[in-house]
mmCIF file with all atom_site columns, C-alpha atoms in Angstrom:
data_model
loop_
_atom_site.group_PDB
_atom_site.id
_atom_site.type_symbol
_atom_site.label_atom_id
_atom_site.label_alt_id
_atom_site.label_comp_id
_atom_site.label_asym_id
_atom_site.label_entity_id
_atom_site.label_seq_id
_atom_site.pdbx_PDB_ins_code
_atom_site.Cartn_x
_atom_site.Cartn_y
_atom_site.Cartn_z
_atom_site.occupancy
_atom_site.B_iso_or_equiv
_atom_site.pdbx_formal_charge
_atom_site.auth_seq_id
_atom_site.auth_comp_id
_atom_site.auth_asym_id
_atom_site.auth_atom_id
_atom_site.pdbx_PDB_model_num
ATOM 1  C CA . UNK V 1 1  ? 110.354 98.481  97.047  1.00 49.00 ? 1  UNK V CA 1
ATOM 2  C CA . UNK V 1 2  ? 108.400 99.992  99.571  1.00 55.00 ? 2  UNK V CA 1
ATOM 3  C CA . UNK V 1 3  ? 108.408 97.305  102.824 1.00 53.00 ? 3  UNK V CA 1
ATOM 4  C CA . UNK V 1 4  ? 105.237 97.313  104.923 1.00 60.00 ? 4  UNK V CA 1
ATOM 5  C CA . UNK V 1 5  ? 104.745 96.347  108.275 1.00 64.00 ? 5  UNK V CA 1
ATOM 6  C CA . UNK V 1 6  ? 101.989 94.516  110.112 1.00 64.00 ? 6  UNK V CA 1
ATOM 7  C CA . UNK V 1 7  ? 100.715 96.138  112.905 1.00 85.00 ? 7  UNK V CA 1
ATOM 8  C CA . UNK V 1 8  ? 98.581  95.687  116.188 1.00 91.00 ? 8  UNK V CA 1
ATOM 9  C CA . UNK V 1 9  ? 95.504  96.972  114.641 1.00 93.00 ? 9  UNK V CA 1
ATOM 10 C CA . UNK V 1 10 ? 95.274  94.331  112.074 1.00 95.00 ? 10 UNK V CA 1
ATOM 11 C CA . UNK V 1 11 ? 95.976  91.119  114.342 1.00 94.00 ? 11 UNK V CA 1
ATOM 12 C CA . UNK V 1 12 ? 93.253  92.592  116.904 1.00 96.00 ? 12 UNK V CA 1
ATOM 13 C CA . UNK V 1 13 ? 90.781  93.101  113.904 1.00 97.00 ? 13 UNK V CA 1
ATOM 14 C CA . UNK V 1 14 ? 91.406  89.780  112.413 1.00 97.00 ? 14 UNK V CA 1
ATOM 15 C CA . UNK V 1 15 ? 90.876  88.249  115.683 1.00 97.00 ? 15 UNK V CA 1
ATOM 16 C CA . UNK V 1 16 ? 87.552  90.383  116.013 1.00 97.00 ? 16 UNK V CA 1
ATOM 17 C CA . UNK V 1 17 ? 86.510  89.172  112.231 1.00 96.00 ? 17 UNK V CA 1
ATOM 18 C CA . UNK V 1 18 ? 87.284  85.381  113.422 1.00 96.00 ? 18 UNK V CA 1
ATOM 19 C CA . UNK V 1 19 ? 85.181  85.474  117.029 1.00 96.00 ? 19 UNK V CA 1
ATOM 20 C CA . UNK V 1 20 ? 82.402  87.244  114.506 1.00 96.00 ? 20 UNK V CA 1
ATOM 21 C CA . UNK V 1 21 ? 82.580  84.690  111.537 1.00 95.00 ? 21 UNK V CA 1
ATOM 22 C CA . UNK V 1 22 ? 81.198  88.142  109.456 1.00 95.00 ? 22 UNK V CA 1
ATOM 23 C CA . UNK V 1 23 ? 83.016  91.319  108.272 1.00 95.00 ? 23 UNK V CA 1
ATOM 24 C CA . UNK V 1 24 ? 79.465  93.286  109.395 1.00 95.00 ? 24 UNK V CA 1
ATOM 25 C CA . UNK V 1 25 ? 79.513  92.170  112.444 1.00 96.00 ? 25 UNK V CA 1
ATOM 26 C CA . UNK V 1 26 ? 83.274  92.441  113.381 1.00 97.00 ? 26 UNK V CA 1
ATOM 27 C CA . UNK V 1 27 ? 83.011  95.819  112.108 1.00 97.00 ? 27 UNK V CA 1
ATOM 28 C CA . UNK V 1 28 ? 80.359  96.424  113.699 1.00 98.00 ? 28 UNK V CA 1
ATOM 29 C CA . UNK V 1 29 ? 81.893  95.329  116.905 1.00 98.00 ? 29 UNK V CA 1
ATOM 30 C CA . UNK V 1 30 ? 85.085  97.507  116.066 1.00 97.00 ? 30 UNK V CA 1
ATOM 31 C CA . UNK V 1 31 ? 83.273  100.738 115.057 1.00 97.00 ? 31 UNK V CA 1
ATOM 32 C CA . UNK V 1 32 ? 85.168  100.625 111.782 1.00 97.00 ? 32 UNK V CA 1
ATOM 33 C CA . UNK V 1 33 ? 83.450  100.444 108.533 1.00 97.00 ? 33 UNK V CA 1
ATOM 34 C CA . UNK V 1 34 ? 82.987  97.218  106.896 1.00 95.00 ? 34 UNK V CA 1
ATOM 35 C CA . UNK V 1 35 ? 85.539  98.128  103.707 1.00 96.00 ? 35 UNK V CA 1
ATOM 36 C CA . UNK V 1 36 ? 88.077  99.736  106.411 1.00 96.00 ? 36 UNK V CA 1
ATOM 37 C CA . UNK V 1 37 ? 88.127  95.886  108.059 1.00 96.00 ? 37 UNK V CA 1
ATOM 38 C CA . UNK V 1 38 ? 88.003  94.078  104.659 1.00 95.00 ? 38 UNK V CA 1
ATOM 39 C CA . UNK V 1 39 ? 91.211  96.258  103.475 1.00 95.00 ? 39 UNK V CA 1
ATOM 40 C CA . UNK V 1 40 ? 93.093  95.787  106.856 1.00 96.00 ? 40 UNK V CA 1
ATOM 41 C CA . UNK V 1 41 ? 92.772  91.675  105.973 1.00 96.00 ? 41 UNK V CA 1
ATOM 42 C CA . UNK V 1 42 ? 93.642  91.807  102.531 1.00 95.00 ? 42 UNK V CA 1
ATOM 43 C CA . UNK V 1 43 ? 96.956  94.213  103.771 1.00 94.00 ? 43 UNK V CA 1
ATOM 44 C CA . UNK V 1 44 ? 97.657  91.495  106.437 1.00 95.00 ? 44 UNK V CA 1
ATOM 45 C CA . UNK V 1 45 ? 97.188  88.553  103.669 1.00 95.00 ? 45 UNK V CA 1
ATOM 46 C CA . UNK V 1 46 ? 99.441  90.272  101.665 1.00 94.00 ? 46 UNK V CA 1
ATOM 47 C CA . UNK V 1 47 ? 102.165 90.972  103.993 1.00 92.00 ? 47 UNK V CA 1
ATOM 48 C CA . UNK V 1 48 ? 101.782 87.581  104.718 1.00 92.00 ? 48 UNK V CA 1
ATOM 49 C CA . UNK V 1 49 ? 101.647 85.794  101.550 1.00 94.00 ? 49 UNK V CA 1
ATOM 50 C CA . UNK V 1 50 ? 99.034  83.596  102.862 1.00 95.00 ? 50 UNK V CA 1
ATOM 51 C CA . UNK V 1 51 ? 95.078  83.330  102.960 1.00 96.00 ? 51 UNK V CA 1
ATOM 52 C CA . UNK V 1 52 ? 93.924  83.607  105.854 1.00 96.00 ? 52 UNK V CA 1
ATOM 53 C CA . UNK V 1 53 ? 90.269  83.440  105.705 1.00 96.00 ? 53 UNK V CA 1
ATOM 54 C CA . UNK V 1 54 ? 87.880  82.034  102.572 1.00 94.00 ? 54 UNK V CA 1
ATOM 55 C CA . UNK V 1 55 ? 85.340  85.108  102.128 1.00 90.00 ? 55 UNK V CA 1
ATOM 56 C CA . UNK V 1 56 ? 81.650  83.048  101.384 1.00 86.00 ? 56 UNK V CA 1
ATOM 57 C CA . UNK V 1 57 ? 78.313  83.997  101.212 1.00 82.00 ? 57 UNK V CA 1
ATOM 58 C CA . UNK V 1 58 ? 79.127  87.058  103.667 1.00 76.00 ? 58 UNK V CA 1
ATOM 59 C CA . UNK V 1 59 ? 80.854  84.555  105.844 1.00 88.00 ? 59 UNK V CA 1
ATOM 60 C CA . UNK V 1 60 ? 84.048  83.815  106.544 1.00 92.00 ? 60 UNK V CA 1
ATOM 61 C CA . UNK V 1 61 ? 86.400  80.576  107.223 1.00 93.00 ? 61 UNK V CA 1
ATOM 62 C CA . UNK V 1 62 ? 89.625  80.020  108.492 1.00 93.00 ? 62 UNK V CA 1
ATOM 63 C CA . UNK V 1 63 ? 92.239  78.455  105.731 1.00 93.00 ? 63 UNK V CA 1
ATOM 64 C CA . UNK V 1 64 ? 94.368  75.792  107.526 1.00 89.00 ? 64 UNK V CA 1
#
């Protein structure tokens, strides 16, 4: 079982993506493309086993 480990990158995008409110924007803001930031989430969701954020309408909320 292959054990993965978060790192700085994700936590600074994620805060980037929640200042934004938009994974265009935050990527944007990042110079990263907008699937580069979307699959850096998902990885950190995962290696959290929690949402984080509800994707809608090209927006984005924080879970609680």
């Amino acid at each position: 079982m292959k054990c993965q480990i978060m790192n700085l990158n994700q936590l600074y995008y994620f805060n980037e993506l929640v200042k934004q409110h938009q994974f265009s924007s935050a990527a944007k803001r990042l110079h990263i493309s907008q699937p580069s930031l979307s699959n850096s989430i998902k990885t950190l969701e995962k290696e959290l086993h929690y949402n984080l954020i509800e994707r809608r309408n090209g927006r984005i909320e924080l879970t609680e």
